[in-house]
Structures are given as structure tokens and as C-alpha cells.
PDB file of C-alpha atoms in Angstrom:
ATOM      1  CA  LYS A   1      11.392 -26.662 -28.304  1.00  0.00           C
ATOM      2  CA  GLU A   2      13.379 -26.178 -32.017  1.00  0.00           C
ATOM      3  CA  SER A   3      14.611 -22.910 -30.982  1.00  0.00           C
ATOM      4  CA  LEU A   4      16.361 -23.080 -27.711  1.00  0.00           C
ATOM      5  CA  GLU A   5      18.571 -26.875 -29.562  1.00  0.00           C
ATOM      6  CA  ILE A   6      19.361 -24.190 -32.830  1.00  0.00           C
ATOM      7  CA  TYR A   7      20.132 -21.528 -30.452  1.00  0.00           C
ATOM      8  CA  ARG A   8      22.092 -23.702 -27.926  1.00  0.00           C
ATOM      9  CA  GLU A   9      24.067 -25.044 -31.164  1.00  0.00           C
ATOM     10  CA  LEU A  10      24.790 -21.588 -32.187  1.00  0.00           C
ATOM     11  CA  HIS A  11      26.091 -20.446 -28.698  1.00  0.00           C
ATOM     12  CA  TYR A  12      23.768 -17.797 -29.590  1.00  0.00           C
ATOM     13  CA  VAL A  13      23.518 -16.434 -25.846  1.00  0.00           C
ATOM     14  CA  GLY A  14      21.294 -13.635 -26.406  1.00  0.00           C
ATOM     15  CA  GLY A  15      18.724 -14.830 -28.110  1.00  0.00           C
ATOM     16  CA  LEU A  16      18.991 -17.937 -25.938  1.00  0.00           C
ATOM     17  CA  LEU A  17      19.041 -15.820 -22.555  1.00  0.00           C
ATOM     18  CA  SER A  18      15.077 -14.383 -23.493  1.00  0.00           C
ATOM     19  CA  LEU A  19      13.372 -17.794 -24.801  1.00  0.00           C
ATOM     20  CA  LEU A  20      14.837 -19.208 -21.439  1.00  0.00           C
ATOM     21  CA  PHE A  21      12.941 -16.586 -19.730  1.00  0.00           C
ATOM     22  CA  GLU A  22      10.233 -15.971 -22.345  1.00  0.00           C
ATOM     23  CA  SER A  23      10.095 -20.211 -22.399  1.00  0.00           C
ATOM     24  CA  GLY A  24       9.894 -20.815 -18.681  1.00  0.00           C
ATOM     25  CA  CYS A  25       7.151 -18.304 -17.767  1.00  0.00           C
ATOM     26  CA  MET A  26       5.570 -19.612 -20.215  1.00  0.00           C
ATOM     27  CA  VAL A  27       5.323 -23.231 -18.873  1.00  0.00           C
ATOM     28  CA  GLN A  28       5.107 -22.027 -15.201  1.00  0.00           C
ATOM     29  CA  GLY A  29       1.810 -19.906 -16.252  1.00  0.00           C
ATOM     30  CA  GLN A  30       0.768 -23.207 -17.382  1.00  0.00           C
ATOM     31  CA  GLU A  31       1.439 -24.295 -13.510  1.00  0.00           C
ATOM     32  CA  ASP A  32       4.706 -26.549 -15.213  1.00  0.00           C
ATOM     33  CA  ASN A  33       7.445 -26.021 -12.107  1.00  0.00           C
ATOM     34  CA  GLU A  34       8.971 -28.409 -12.701  1.00  0.00           C
ATOM     35  CA  GLN A  35      10.656 -27.319 -16.712  1.00  0.00           C
ATOM     36  CA  ALA A  36       9.939 -23.570 -15.102  1.00  0.00           C
ATOM     37  CA  ALA A  37      12.296 -24.188 -12.423  1.00  0.00           C
ATOM     38  CA  THR A  38      14.937 -25.497 -14.622  1.00  0.00           C
ATOM     39  CA  LEU A  39      14.617 -23.032 -17.309  1.00  0.00           C
ATOM     40  CA  PHE A  40      15.115 -20.222 -14.901  1.00  0.00           C
ATOM     41  CA  THR A  41      17.465 -22.153 -13.082  1.00  0.00           C
ATOM     42  CA  GLU A  42      20.041 -22.774 -17.574  1.00  0.00           C
ATOM     43  CA  ALA A  43      19.447 -18.591 -18.137  1.00  0.00           C
ATOM     44  CA  LEU A  44      20.369 -17.453 -14.373  1.00  0.00           C
ATOM     45  CA  VAL A  45      23.191 -19.543 -14.718  1.00  0.00           C
ATOM     46  CA  LEU A  46      24.122 -18.215 -18.377  1.00  0.00           C
ATOM     47  CA  ALA A  47      23.586 -14.567 -17.622  1.00  0.00           C
ATOM     48  CA  GLN A  48      26.026 -14.813 -14.732  1.00  0.00           C
ATOM     49  CA  GLU A  49      28.568 -16.132 -16.976  1.00  0.00           C
ATOM     50  CA  ALA A  50      27.500 -13.504 -19.608  1.00  0.00           C
ATOM     51  CA  ASP A  51      27.445 -11.001 -16.612  1.00  0.00           C
ATOM     52  CA  ASP A  52      23.715  -9.377 -17.828  1.00  0.00           C
ATOM     53  CA  GLN A  53      22.215  -8.634 -15.281  1.00  0.00           C
ATOM     54  CA  ASN A  54      18.437  -7.771 -16.423  1.00  0.00           C
ATOM     55  CA  THR A  55      18.427 -11.128 -17.298  1.00  0.00           C
ATOM     56  CA  LEU A  56      19.963 -12.310 -13.514  1.00  0.00           C
ATOM     57  CA  ALA A  57      17.286  -9.853 -12.077  1.00  0.00           C
ATOM     58  CA  HIS A  58      14.468 -11.991 -14.274  1.00  0.00           C
ATOM     59  CA  ALA A  59      15.445 -15.462 -13.858  1.00  0.00           C
ATOM     60  CA  LEU A  60      15.396 -14.946  -9.732  1.00  0.00           C
ATOM     61  CA  ALA A  61      12.593 -12.736 -10.252  1.00  0.00           C
ATOM     62  CA  GLY A  62      11.096 -15.996 -12.769  1.00  0.00           C
ATOM     63  CA  LEU A  63      12.660 -17.733 -10.427  1.00  0.00           C
ATOM     64  CA  GLY A  64      10.518 -16.565  -7.063  1.00  0.00           C
ATOM     65  CA  GLY A  65       7.467 -16.998  -9.667  1.00  0.00           C
ATOM     66  CA  VAL A  66       7.848 -21.060  -8.807  1.00  0.00           C
ATOM     67  CA  ALA A  67       8.719 -21.201  -5.153  1.00  0.00           C
ATOM     68  CA  GLY A  68       6.045 -19.450  -4.683  1.00  0.00           C
ATOM     69  CA  ALA A  69       3.849 -21.647  -6.683  1.00  0.00           C
ATOM     70  CA  ARG A  70       4.949 -24.327  -4.801  1.00  0.00           C
ATOM     71  CA  GLY A  71       3.947 -22.808  -1.190  1.00  0.00           C
ATOM     72  CA  ARG A  72       8.170 -21.653  -0.748  1.00  0.00           C
ATOM     73  CA  PRO A  73       6.970 -17.989   0.123  1.00  0.00           C
ATOM     74  CA  GLU A  74       9.458 -17.344   1.945  1.00  0.00           C
ATOM     75  CA  GLN A  75      12.629 -18.471  -1.094  1.00  0.00           C
ATOM     76  CA  ALA A  76       9.580 -16.706  -3.795  1.00  0.00           C
ATOM     77  CA  ALA A  77      10.044 -13.076  -0.993  1.00  0.00           C
ATOM     78  CA  LEU A  78      13.411 -12.881  -0.906  1.00  0.00           C
ATOM     79  CA  LEU A  79      14.401 -14.308  -4.275  1.00  0.00           C
ATOM     80  CA  LEU A  80      11.756 -11.223  -5.774  1.00  0.00           C
ATOM     81  CA  GLY A  81      13.183  -8.937  -3.768  1.00  0.00           C
ATOM     82  CA  ALA A  82      16.502  -9.466  -5.084  1.00  0.00           C
ATOM     83  CA  SER A  83      16.095  -9.383  -7.758  1.00  0.00           C
ATOM     84  CA  GLU A  84      13.630  -5.927  -7.072  1.00  0.00           C
ATOM     85  CA  SER A  85      17.127  -4.932  -5.987  1.00  0.00           C
ATOM     86  CA  ILE A  86      19.178  -5.998  -8.721  1.00  0.00           C
ATOM     87  CA  PHE A  87      17.080  -3.431 -11.349  1.00  0.00           C
ATOM     88  CA  ASN A  88      16.520  -0.791  -8.573  1.00  0.00           C
ATOM     89  CA  ALA A  89      21.238  -0.965  -8.900  1.00  0.00           C
ATOM     90  CA  LEU A  90      20.341  -0.988 -13.089  1.00  0.00           C
ATOM     91  CA  GLY A  91      18.695   2.012 -13.045  1.00  0.00           C
ATOM     92  CA  VAL A  92      15.613   0.566 -14.132  1.00  0.00           C
ATOM     93  CA  GLU A  93      11.941   0.391 -14.332  1.00  0.00           C
ATOM     94  CA  ILE A  94      11.035  -3.925 -13.147  1.00  0.00           C
ATOM     95  CA  PHE A  95      10.489  -5.663 -16.333  1.00  0.00           C
ATOM     96  CA  SER A  96      11.245  -2.883 -18.281  1.00  0.00           C
ATOM     97  CA  LEU A  97      12.164  -4.489 -21.037  1.00  0.00           C
ATOM     98  CA  SER A  98       9.348  -6.856 -21.236  1.00  0.00           C
ATOM     99  CA  HIS A  99       6.048  -5.235 -20.392  1.00  0.00           C
ATOM    100  CA  HIS A 100       4.435  -8.024 -21.494  1.00  0.00           C
ATOM    101  CA  ARG A 101       5.841 -10.341 -18.649  1.00  0.00           C
ATOM    102  CA  LEU A 102       4.602  -7.762 -16.224  1.00  0.00           C
ATOM    103  CA  VAL A 103       1.810  -9.725 -15.764  1.00  0.00           C
ATOM    104  CA  ASP A 104       3.225 -12.445 -14.459  1.00  0.00           C
ATOM    105  CA  TYR A 105       5.592 -10.273 -12.577  1.00  0.00           C
ATOM    106  CA  ASN A 106       2.903  -9.022 -10.736  1.00  0.00           C
ATOM    107  CA  ARG A 107       1.284 -11.910 -10.307  1.00  0.00           C
ATOM    108  CA  TRP A 108       4.117 -14.253  -9.011  1.00  0.00           C
ATOM    109  CA  VAL A 109       4.342 -11.284  -6.283  1.00  0.00           C
ATOM    110  CA  ALA A 110       0.411 -11.375  -5.324  1.00  0.00           C
ATOM    111  CA  ASN A 111       0.368 -14.860  -4.841  1.00  0.00           C
ATOM    112  CA  THR A 112       3.764 -14.862  -2.274  1.00  0.00           C
ATOM    113  CA  ARG A 113       2.049 -12.088  -0.212  1.00  0.00           C
ATOM    114  CA  SER A 114      -0.938 -13.697  -0.466  1.00  0.00           C
ATOM    115  CA  GLN A 115       0.604 -17.163   1.367  1.00  0.00           C
ATOM    116  CA  LEU A 116       2.504 -14.541   4.191  1.00  0.00           C
ATOM    117  CA  ASP A 117       1.069 -12.116   7.204  1.00  0.00           C
ATOM    118  CA  GLU A 118       2.105  -8.036   5.326  1.00  0.00           C
ATOM    119  CA  ALA A 119       4.751  -7.937   7.886  1.00  0.00           C
ATOM    120  CA  ALA A 120       5.913 -10.946   7.564  1.00  0.00           C
ATOM    121  CA  PHE A 121       6.347 -10.694   3.892  1.00  0.00           C
ATOM    122  CA  LYS A 122       7.850  -7.183   4.205  1.00  0.00           C
ATOM    123  CA  ALA A 123      10.756  -8.493   6.017  1.00  0.00           C
ATOM    124  CA  VAL A 124      11.686 -11.102   4.020  1.00  0.00           C
ATOM    125  CA  TRP A 125      11.095  -8.255   1.114  1.00  0.00           C
ATOM    126  CA  ALA A 126      13.670  -6.663   3.057  1.00  0.00           C
ATOM    127  CA  ILE A 127      15.923  -9.311   3.531  1.00  0.00           C
ATOM    128  CA  GLY A 128      15.811 -10.572   0.136  1.00  0.00           C
ATOM    129  CA  ARG A 129      16.164  -6.258  -0.928  1.00  0.00           C
ATOM    130  CA  SER A 130      19.002  -6.476   1.317  1.00  0.00           C
ATOM    131  CA  MET A 131      20.933  -9.764  -0.176  1.00  0.00           C
ATOM    132  CA  THR A 132      23.837  -9.640  -2.393  1.00  0.00           C
ATOM    133  CA  LEU A 133      23.697 -10.658  -5.959  1.00  0.00           C
ATOM    134  CA  GLU A 134      26.076 -13.927  -4.900  1.00  0.00           C
ATOM    135  CA  GLN A 135      23.992 -14.745  -2.471  1.00  0.00           C
ATOM    136  CA  ALA A 136      20.651 -14.656  -4.624  1.00  0.00           C
ATOM    137  CA  VAL A 137      22.289 -16.233  -7.061  1.00  0.00           C
ATOM    138  CA  ALA A 138      23.620 -18.776  -5.009  1.00  0.00           C
ATOM    139  CA  LEU A 139      20.284 -18.973  -3.299  1.00  0.00           C
ATOM    140  CA  ALA A 140      18.084 -19.796  -6.698  1.00  0.00           C
ATOM    141  CA  LEU A 141      21.073 -22.582  -7.553  1.00  0.00           C
ATOM    142  CA  VAL A 142      20.576 -24.078  -3.640  1.00  0.00           C
ATOM    143  CA  GLU A 143      16.932 -24.169  -4.037  1.00  0.00           C
ATOM    144  CA  ASN A 144      16.585 -25.570  -7.429  1.00  0.00           C
ATOM    145  CA  SER A 145      19.221 -28.044  -8.006  1.00  0.00           C
TER     146      SER A 145
END
């Protein structure tokens, strides 16, 4: 919390983006989905302002994880699919810059998958993958405001 405050005061966007995402993962892992949504949403907004698509993809995935934990598997699949699409467009593997968080991502996907039958999961995931960046961000912001 202190680091977040310091980074905000210093307007250190790079450090803040990373710390917001990491903190979101930690509290989401402790099943504090409200706080996780707040942190991931802040990361999403800042990443959009900074045109940091890598962090934006991470934040969308985090919000997908929160949606799945909240029992909203369709929203989760859309956001996770959109996140995957952004990583692919950037030409990087999913969570390649934060391998230690790949476990979280895999858990989010597995949780979402467990709430839908396979055909529904694949269909909604494909829709998420076809969303524009603007559509995915708008969906995440509307659902988490």
C-alpha cells in the first residue's frame, strides 16, 4: 500500500502499473474480488492512458479472473479472450513478462471453463478474441464501475 501511494505521488506510471497488477493478483488470490477489481481497473485505465497494451492485456485478464470468481463466466471468457488477442497482436506469449502470474491466468481460465460447457466457452472466447481493444476496455469498465 505504501509503494502504491509513493508511486502515485511520484507519478511513476511504469512502477504503478506493475504494482497495481501484482497487487490485484495477490488480493484476488485471497478471494477479495472487490479490491482486485479496483486495482485491475485502475491498472486498465492507466495502461490505456499510457498506451501500454501489454499491461492492458494483463489487466483485462485480471478482470476476467474476477468476473469468473463472481460467477459471471460469459464476461470472464470475453475478457480473457480479448486479453489473449492483445497478447497475440503484440507478438508475445500470454504473461511472458510475468511468468509467475501465469499460474493465476491458468486458474482464471480453468475456473471460467468449469462454469460453461465446452461449446459455450469456445463460442464466447472467440467473441472476446474478435473484440476491438476499445470494445474490451469498455466492457471491462462498464462491468467494474
